[in-house]
Coordinates of C-alpha atoms in Angstrom, one line a residue:
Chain R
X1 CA 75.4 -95.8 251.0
X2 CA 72.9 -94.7 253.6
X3 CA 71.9 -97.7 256.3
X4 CA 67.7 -96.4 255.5
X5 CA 67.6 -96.8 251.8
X6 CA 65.9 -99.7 251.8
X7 CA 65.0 -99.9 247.9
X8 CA 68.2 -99.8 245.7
X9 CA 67.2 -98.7 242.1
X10 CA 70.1 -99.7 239.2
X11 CA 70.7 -96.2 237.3
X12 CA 72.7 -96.1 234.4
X13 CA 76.4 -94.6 234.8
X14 CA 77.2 -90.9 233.9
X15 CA 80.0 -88.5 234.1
X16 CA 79.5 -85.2 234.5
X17 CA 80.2 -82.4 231.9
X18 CA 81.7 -79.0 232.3
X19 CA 78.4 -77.7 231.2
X20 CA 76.4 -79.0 234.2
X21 CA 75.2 -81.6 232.4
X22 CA 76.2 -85.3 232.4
X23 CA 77.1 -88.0 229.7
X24 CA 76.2 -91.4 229.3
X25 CA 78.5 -93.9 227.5
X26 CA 76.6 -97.4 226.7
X27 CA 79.5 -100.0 226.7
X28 CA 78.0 -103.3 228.0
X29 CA 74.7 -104.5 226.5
X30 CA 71.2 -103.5 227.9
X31 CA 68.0 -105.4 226.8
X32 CA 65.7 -103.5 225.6
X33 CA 62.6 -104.2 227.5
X34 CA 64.9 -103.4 230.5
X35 CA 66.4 -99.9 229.2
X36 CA 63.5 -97.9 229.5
X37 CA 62.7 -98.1 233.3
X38 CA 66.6 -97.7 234.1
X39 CA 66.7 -94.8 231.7
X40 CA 64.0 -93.0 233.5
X41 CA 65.4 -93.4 236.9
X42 CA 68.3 -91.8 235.7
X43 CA 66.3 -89.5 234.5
X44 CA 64.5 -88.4 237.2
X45 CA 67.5 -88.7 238.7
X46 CA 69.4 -86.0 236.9
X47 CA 66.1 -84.0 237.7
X48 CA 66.5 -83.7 241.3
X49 CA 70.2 -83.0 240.7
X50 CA 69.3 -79.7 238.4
X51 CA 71.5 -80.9 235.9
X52 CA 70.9 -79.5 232.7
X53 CA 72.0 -81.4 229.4
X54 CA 72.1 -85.5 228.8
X55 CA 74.1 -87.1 226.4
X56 CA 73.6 -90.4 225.4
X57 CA 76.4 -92.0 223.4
X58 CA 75.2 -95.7 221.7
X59 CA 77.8 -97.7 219.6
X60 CA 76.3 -99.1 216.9
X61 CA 75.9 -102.4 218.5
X62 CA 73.5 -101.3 221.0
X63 CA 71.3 -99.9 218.1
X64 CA 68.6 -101.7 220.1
X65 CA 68.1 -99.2 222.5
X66 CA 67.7 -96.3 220.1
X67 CA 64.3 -96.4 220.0
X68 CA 63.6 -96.5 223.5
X69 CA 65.7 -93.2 224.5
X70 CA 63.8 -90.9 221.4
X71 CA 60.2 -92.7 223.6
X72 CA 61.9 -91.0 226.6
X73 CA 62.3 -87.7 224.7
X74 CA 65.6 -87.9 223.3
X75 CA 66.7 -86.5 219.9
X76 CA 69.6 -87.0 217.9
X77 CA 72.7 -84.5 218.0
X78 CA 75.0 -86.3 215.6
X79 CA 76.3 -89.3 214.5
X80 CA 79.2 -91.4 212.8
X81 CA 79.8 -94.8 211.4
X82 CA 80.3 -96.4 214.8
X83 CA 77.8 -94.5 217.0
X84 CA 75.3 -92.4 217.6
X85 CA 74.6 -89.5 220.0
X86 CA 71.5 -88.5 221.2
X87 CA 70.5 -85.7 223.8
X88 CA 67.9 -84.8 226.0
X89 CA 67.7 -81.0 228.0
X90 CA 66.4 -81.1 231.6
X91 CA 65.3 -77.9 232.0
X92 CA 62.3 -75.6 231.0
X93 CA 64.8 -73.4 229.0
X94 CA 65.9 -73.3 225.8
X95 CA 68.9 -75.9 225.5
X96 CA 72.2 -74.6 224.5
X97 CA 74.0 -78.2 223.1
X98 CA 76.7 -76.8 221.0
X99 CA 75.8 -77.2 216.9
X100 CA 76.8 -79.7 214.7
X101 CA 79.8 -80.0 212.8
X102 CA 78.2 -77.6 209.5
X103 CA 81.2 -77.7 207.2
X104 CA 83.5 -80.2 204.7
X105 CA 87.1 -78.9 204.0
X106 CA 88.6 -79.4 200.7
X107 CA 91.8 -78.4 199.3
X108 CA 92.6 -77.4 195.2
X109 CA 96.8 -77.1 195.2
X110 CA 98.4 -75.1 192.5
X111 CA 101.8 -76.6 191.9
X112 CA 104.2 -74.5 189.3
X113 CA 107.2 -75.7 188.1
X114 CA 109.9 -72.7 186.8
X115 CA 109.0 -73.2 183.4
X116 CA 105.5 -71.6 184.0
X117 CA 104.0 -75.1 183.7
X118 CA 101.1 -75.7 186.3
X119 CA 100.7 -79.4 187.6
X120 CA 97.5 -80.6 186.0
X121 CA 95.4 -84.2 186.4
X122 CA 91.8 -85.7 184.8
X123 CA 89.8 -87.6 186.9
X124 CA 88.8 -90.9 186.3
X125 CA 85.1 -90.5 187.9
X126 CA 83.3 -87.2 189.6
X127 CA 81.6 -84.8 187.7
X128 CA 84.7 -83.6 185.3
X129 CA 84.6 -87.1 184.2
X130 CA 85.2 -87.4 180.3
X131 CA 85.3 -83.9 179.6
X132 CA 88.7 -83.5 179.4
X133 CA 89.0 -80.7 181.8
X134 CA 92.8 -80.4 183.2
X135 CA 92.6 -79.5 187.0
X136 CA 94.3 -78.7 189.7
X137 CA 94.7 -82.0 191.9
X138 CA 91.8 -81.6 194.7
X139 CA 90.3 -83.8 197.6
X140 CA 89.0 -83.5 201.0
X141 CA 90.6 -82.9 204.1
X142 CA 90.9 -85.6 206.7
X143 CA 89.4 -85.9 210.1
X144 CA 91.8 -83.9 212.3
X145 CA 94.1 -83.2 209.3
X146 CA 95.7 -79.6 209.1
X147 CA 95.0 -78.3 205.2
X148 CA 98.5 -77.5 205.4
X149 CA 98.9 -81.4 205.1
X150 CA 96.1 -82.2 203.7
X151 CA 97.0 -80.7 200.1
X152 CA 100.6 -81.8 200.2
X153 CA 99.4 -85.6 200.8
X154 CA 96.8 -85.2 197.8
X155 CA 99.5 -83.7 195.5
X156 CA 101.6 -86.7 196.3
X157 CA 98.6 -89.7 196.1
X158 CA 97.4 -88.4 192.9
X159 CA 101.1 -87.2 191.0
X160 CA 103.5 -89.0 192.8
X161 CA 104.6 -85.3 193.3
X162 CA 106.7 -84.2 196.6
X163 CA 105.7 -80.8 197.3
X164 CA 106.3 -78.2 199.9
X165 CA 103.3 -75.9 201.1
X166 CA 103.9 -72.1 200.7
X167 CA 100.3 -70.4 201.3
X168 CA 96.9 -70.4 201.0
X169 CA 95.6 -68.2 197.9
X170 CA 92.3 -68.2 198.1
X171 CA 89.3 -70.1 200.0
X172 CA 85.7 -70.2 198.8
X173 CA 82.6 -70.8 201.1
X174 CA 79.6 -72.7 199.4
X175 CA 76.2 -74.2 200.9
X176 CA 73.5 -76.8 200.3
X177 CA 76.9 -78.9 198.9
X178 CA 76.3 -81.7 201.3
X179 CA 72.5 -82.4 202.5
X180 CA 72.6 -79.1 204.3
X181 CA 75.8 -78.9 204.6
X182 CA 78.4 -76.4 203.6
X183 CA 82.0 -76.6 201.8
X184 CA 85.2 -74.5 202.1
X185 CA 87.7 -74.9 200.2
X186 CA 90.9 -73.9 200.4
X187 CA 92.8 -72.5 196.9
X188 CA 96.7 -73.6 198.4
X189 CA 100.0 -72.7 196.4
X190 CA 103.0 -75.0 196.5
X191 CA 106.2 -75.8 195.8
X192 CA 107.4 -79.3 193.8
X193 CA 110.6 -80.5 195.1
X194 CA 110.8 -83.0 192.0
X195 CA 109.3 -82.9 188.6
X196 CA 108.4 -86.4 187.4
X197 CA 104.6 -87.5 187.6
X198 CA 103.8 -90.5 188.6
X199 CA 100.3 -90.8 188.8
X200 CA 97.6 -92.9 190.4
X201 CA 95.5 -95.2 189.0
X202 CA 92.3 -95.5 191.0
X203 CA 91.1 -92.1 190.8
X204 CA 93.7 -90.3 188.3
X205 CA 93.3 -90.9 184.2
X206 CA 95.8 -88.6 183.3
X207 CA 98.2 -85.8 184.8
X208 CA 100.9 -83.4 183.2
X209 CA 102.7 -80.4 183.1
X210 CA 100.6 -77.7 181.4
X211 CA 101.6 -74.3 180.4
X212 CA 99.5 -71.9 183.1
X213 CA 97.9 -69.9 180.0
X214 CA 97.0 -73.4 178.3
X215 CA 95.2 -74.1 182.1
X216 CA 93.5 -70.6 182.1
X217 CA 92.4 -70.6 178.8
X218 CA 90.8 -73.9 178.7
X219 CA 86.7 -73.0 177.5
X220 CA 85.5 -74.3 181.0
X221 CA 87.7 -72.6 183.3
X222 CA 86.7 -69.2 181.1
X223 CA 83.4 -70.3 181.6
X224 CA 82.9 -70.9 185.3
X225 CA 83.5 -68.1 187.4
X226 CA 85.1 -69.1 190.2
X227 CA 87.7 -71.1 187.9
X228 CA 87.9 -68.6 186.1
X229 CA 89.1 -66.0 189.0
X230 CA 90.9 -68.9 190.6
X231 CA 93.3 -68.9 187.5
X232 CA 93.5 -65.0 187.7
X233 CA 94.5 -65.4 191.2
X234 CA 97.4 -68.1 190.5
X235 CA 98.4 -66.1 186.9
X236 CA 99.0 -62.7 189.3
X237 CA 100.6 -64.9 191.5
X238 CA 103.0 -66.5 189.1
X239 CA 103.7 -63.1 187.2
X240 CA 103.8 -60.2 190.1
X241 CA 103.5 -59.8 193.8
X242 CA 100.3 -61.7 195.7
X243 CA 100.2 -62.6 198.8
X244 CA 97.8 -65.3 200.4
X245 CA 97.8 -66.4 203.8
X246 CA 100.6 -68.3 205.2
X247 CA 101.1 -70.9 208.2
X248 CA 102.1 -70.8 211.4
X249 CA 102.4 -72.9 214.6
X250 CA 100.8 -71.8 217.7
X251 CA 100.0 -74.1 220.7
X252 CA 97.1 -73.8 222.6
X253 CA 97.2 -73.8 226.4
X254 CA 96.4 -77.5 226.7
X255 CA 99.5 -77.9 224.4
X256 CA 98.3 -78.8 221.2
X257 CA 99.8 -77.1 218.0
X258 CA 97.2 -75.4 215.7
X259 CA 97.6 -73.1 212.4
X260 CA 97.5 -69.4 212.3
X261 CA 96.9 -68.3 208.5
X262 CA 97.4 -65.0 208.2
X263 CA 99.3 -62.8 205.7
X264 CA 103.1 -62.6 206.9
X265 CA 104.2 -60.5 204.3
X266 CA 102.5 -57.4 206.1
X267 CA 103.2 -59.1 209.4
X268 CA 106.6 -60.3 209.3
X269 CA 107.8 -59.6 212.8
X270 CA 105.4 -62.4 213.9
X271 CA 107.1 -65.1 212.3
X272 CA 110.2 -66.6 213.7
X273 CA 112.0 -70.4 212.7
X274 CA 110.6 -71.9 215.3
X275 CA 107.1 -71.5 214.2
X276 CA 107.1 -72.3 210.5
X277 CA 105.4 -75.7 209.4
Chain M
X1 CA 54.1 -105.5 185.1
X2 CA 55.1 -109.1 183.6
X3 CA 52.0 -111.5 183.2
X4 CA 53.6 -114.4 184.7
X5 CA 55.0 -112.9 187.8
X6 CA 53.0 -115.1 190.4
X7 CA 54.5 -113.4 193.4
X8 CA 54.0 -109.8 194.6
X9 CA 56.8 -109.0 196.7
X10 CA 56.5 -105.4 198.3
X11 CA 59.6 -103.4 198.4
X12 CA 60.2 -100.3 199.7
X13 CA 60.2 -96.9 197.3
X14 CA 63.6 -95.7 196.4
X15 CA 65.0 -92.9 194.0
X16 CA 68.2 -93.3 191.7
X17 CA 71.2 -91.2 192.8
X18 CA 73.9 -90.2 190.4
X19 CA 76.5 -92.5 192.0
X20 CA 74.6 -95.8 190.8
X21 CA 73.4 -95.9 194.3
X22 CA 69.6 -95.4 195.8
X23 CA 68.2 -93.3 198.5
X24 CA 65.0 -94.7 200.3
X25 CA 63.3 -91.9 202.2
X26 CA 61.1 -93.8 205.0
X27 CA 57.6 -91.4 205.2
X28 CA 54.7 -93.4 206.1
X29 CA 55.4 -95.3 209.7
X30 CA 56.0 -99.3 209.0
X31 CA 55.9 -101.9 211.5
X32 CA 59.2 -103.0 212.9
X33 CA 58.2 -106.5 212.5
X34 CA 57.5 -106.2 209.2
X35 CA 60.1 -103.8 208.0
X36 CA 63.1 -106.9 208.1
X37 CA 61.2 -108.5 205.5
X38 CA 60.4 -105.7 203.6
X39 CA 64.2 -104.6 203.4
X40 CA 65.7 -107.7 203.0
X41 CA 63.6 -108.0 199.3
X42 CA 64.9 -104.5 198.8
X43 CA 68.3 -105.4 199.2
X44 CA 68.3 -108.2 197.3
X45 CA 66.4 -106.5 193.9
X46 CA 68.9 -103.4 194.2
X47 CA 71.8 -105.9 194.3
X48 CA 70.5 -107.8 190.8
X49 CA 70.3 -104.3 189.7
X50 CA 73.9 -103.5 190.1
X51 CA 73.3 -100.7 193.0
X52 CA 76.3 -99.2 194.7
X53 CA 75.6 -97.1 198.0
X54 CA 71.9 -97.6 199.4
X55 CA 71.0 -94.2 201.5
X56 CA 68.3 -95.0 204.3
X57 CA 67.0 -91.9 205.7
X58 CA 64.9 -92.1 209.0
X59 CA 62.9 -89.4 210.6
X60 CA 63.3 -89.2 214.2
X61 CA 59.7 -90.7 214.7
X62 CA 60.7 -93.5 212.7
X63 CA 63.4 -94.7 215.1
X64 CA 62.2 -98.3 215.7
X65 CA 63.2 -99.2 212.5
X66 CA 67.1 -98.1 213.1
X67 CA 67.7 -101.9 215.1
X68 CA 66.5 -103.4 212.0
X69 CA 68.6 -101.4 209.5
X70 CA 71.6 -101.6 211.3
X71 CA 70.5 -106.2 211.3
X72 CA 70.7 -105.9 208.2
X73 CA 74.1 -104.6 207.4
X74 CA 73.5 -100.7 207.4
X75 CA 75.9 -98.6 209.1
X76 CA 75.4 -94.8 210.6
X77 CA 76.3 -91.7 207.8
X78 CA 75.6 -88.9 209.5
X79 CA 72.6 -87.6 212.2
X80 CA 70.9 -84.2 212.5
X81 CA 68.3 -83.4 215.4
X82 CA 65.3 -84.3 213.4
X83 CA 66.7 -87.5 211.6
X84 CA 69.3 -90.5 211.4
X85 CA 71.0 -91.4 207.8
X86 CA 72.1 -94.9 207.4
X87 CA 74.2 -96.4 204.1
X88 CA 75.4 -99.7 203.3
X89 CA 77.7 -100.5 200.0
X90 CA 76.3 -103.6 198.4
X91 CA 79.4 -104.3 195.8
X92 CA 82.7 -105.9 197.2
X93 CA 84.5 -103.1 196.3
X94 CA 85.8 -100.7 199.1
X95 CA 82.7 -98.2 200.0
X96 CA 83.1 -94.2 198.5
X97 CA 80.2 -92.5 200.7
X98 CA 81.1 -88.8 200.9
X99 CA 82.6 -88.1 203.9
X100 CA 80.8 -86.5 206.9
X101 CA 81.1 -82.9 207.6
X102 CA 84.2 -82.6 209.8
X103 CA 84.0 -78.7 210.7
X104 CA 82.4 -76.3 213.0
X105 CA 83.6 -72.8 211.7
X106 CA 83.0 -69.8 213.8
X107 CA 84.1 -66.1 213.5
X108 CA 85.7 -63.6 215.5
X109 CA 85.5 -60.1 215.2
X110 CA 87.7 -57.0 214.7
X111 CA 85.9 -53.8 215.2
X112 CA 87.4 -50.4 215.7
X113 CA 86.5 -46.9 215.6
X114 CA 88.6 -43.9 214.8
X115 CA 89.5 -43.2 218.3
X116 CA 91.7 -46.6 218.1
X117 CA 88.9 -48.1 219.8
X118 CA 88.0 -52.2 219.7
X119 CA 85.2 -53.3 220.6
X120 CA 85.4 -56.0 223.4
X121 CA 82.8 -58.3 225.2
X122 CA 82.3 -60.1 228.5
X123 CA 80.6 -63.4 228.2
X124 CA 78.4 -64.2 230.9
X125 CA 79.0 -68.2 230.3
X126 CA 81.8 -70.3 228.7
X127 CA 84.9 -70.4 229.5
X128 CA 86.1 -66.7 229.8
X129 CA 83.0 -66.6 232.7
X130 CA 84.6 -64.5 235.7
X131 CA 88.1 -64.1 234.3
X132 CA 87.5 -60.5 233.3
X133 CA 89.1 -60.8 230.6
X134 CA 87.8 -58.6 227.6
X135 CA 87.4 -60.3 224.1
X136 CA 86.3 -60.1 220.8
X137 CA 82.9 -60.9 220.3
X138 CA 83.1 -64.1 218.6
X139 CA 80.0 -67.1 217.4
X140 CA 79.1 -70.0 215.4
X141 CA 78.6 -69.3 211.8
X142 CA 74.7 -70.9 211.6
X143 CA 73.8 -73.8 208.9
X144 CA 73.9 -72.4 205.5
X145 CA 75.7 -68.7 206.6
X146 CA 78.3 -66.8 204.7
X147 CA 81.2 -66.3 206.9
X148 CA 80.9 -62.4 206.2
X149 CA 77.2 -62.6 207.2
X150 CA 78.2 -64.5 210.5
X151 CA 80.4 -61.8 211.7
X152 CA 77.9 -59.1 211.5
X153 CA 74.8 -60.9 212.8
X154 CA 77.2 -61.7 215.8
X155 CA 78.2 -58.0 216.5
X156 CA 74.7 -56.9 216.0
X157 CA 73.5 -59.4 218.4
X158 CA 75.8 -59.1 221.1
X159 CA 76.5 -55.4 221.2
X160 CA 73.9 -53.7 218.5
X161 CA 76.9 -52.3 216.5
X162 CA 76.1 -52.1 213.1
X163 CA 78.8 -52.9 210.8
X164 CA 80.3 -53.8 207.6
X165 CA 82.3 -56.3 207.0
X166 CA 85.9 -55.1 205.5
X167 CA 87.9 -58.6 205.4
X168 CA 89.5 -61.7 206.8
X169 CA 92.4 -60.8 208.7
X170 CA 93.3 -64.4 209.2
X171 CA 92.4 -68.1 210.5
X172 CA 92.7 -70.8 212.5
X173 CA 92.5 -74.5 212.2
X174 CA 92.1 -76.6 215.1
X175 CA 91.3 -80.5 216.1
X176 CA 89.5 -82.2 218.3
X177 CA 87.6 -78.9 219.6
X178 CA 84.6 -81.2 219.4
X179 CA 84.5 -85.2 220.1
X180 CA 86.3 -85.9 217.0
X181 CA 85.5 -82.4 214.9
X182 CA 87.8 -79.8 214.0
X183 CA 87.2 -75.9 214.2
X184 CA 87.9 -73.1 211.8
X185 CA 87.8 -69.4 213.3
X186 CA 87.6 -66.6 210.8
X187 CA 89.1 -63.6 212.4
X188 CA 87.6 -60.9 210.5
X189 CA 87.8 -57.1 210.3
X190 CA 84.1 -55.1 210.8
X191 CA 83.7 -51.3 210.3
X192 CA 81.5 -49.5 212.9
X193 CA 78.5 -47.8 211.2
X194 CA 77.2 -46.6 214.7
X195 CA 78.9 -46.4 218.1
X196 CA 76.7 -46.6 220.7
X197 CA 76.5 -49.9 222.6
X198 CA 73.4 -51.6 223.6
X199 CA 74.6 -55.1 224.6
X200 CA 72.2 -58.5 225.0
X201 CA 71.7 -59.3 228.5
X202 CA 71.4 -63.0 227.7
X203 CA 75.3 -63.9 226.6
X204 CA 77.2 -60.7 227.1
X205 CA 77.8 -59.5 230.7
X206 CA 79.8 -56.4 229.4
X207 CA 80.2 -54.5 226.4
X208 CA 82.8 -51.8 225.3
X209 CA 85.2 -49.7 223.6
X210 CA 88.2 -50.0 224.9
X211 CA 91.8 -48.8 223.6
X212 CA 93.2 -51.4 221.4
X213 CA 97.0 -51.0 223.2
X214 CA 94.7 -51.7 226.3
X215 CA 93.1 -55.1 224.9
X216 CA 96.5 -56.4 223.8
X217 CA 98.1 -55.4 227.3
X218 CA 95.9 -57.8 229.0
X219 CA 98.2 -61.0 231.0
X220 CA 95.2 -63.3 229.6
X221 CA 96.4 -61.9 225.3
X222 CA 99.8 -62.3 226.1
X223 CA 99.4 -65.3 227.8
X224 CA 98.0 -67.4 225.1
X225 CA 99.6 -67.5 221.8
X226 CA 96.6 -68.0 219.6
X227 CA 95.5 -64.9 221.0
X228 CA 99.0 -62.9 221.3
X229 CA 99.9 -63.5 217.5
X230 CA 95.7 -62.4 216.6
X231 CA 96.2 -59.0 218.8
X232 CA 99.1 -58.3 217.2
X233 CA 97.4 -58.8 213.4
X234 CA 95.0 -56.1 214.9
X235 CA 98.0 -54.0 215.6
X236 CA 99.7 -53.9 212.8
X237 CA 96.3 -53.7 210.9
X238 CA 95.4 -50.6 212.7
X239 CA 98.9 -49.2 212.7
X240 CA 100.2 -49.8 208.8
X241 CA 99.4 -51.8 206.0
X242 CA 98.2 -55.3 206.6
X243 CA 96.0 -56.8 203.4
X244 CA 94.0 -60.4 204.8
X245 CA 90.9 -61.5 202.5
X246 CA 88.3 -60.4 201.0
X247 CA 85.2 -61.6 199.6
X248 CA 83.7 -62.1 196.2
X249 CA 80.4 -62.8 194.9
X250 CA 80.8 -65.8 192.4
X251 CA 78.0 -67.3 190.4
X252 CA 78.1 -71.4 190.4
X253 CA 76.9 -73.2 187.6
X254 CA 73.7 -74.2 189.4
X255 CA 72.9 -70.0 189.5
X256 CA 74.2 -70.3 193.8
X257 CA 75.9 -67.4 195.1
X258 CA 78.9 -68.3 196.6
X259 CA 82.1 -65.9 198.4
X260 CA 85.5 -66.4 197.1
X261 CA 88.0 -64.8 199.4
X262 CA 91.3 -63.3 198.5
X263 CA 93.8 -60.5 198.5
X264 CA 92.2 -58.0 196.4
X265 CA 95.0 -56.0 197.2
X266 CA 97.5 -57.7 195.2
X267 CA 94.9 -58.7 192.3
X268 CA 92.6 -55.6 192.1
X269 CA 91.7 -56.3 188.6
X270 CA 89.7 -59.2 189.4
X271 CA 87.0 -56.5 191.7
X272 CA 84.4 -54.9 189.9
X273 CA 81.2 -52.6 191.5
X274 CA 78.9 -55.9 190.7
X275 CA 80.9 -58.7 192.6
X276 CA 81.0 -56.9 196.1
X277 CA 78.9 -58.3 199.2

């Protein structure tokens, strides 16, 4: 501290960012009627510093002091259940805060047995509700869950069915599914390493074994055209020679693992033991 | 209205939603003192109705009603820059709000010419800034964009290549790329319609053609696996037969266009002149 400041003014506590901006993480409460003058120090502040982007991170307990920092020109970047983040750019410029997460990830697993029987449940709610539509079991991939995983751990919740995964067929992009917000889903084949169902209760009214043809031919998936090339896809697959995209390992250089899908059938000198999931 | 209702209590406008839940949209500014009252009477008529999941939507400008939401039992769904979504589940039963989206997706792009050619990119920021390394131009597939429509907007932009898109040569899955989100990068195959390079000064210090034997050879490719396995796709894509993904115009009930990608190699029946981007 310098000996000739003589007026010491309370600023809020940031880190800095790799992006020359700096990040504010609310933990202890602030009252409200005291926020705004400490939040404008540390704004003006963070002026004087040149730094570019502020990020403002409030758990949902200090929801108080939401409407102070949008006063102090603050908007909203994102949020989930237990916070929400808002952000302010510094400069004159146009800001360059990275967008928001724009996609859900679901998964559709086909699941053949060697008799040519497909692995087929009825929901209990959703829109397929009552219509009596067999389907392939579906659901959405977790926060940080690889799809790899993901469709082996719905195959198992809603069948009871211990599968291994062998590739992704097919994967369809769609918008405006979600608010403004778009879907992919991923169309993954794989193996059952046993054969009887088990279903659940909750979500699951019925599931079975079904001759492919018997799935492919039911009126709705003839009907809709995506089913409908979905079960061309899986038919070719289960008669003749398709490939889809398989998985494998890689680890980034901070040393986390992350899935390469690619097609190893026309690449197969890329893929080794070691790197199979 | 009922003769004998003595008491007028206001509530605030809601609209059914298909899930036996209701969505209030928040238009006309209210007075934070007042709003309390005003939701708690809400509440309580939507919960002799049965209700599920109420949806609160509040513009940005109506942020000093979020404290009071979140009083009164609401928790955070998801946020965009212009306003904040807030749900609370009024039965005992364990909430089933769709999930938040949980991806970013971005594309990186393949583009050679018949010399054997890529075409590679220096970014001025981010961080391949100074490492000299030459890359792919790569970018965030926008709100509401086909991944196929991403890829050449991105070219375009950063090097003012025209191009069509040929396919998805693979992809990548990986966590925590963003606070808690996960990322999904589309490497997909472009053919050059023109040649001639006329990069954007704003993102792109450099912009070239450069041998693809060259762009694999660099220490930074071989370094990093992610990259190392994606170069050597690219090889063997320019070298022999490598089939990835390719898309499909599908119709959805609701009249939507959306892609379905797969190996139209292996199932070339499915492909016909009208379902081509």
């Amino acid at each position: 501290m310098s000996e000739n400041r003589v007026e010491q003014v309370e600023l809020l506590r940031s880190d800095n960012d790799s992006y020359g901006g700096v990040v504010v993480k609310i933990e202890q409460p602030i009252d409200s009627k005291l926020f705004p003058s400490l939040l404008r120090a540390s704004i003006s502040q963070w002026r004087q510093q040149g730094k570019k982007g502020v990020w403002i991170k409030l758990p949902i307990e200090h929801a108080n002091l939401v409407e102070a920092t949008v006063r102090e020109g603050f908007r909203y970047h994102h949020a989930e259940p237990d916070y929400l983040m808002l952000v302010c750019w510094l400069p004159e410029t146009a800001d360059t805060f990275p967008l928001n997460a724009s996609h859900r990830v679901g998964v559709g697993s086909f699941v053949m047995n060697n008799k040519g029987e497909v692995l087929v449940v009825q929901e209990i709610s959703g829109k397929f509700k009552g219509t009596g539509v067999w389907k392939f079991p579906t659901g959405v991939v977790n926060e940080g869950e690889d799809i790899c995983t993901a469709a082996i751990r719905e195959v198992k919740e809603e069948t009871g069915i211990d599968t291994e995964f062998v590739e992704v067929l097919a994967f369809r992009q769609s918008h405006k599914s979600f608010f403004s917000k778009s879907d992919l889903l991923f169309i993954c084949m794989l193996k059952p390493r046993n054969f009887d169902i088990e279903k659940q209760n909750l979500e699951i009214e019925a599931a079975q074994w079904m001759p492919i043809k018997d799935y492919a031919a039911q009126p709705f998936i003839q009907k809709q055209e995506l089913f409908n090339y979905v079960a061309k896809i899986c038919l070719t697959k289960s008669e003749t020679n398709y490939t889809g995209f398989s998985p494998l390992a890689t680890t980034t250089g901070s040393g986390k693992i992350s899935y390469l899908y690619f097609n190893n059938q026309d690449a197969k000198h890329l893929v080794t033991s070691d790197n199979q999931p």
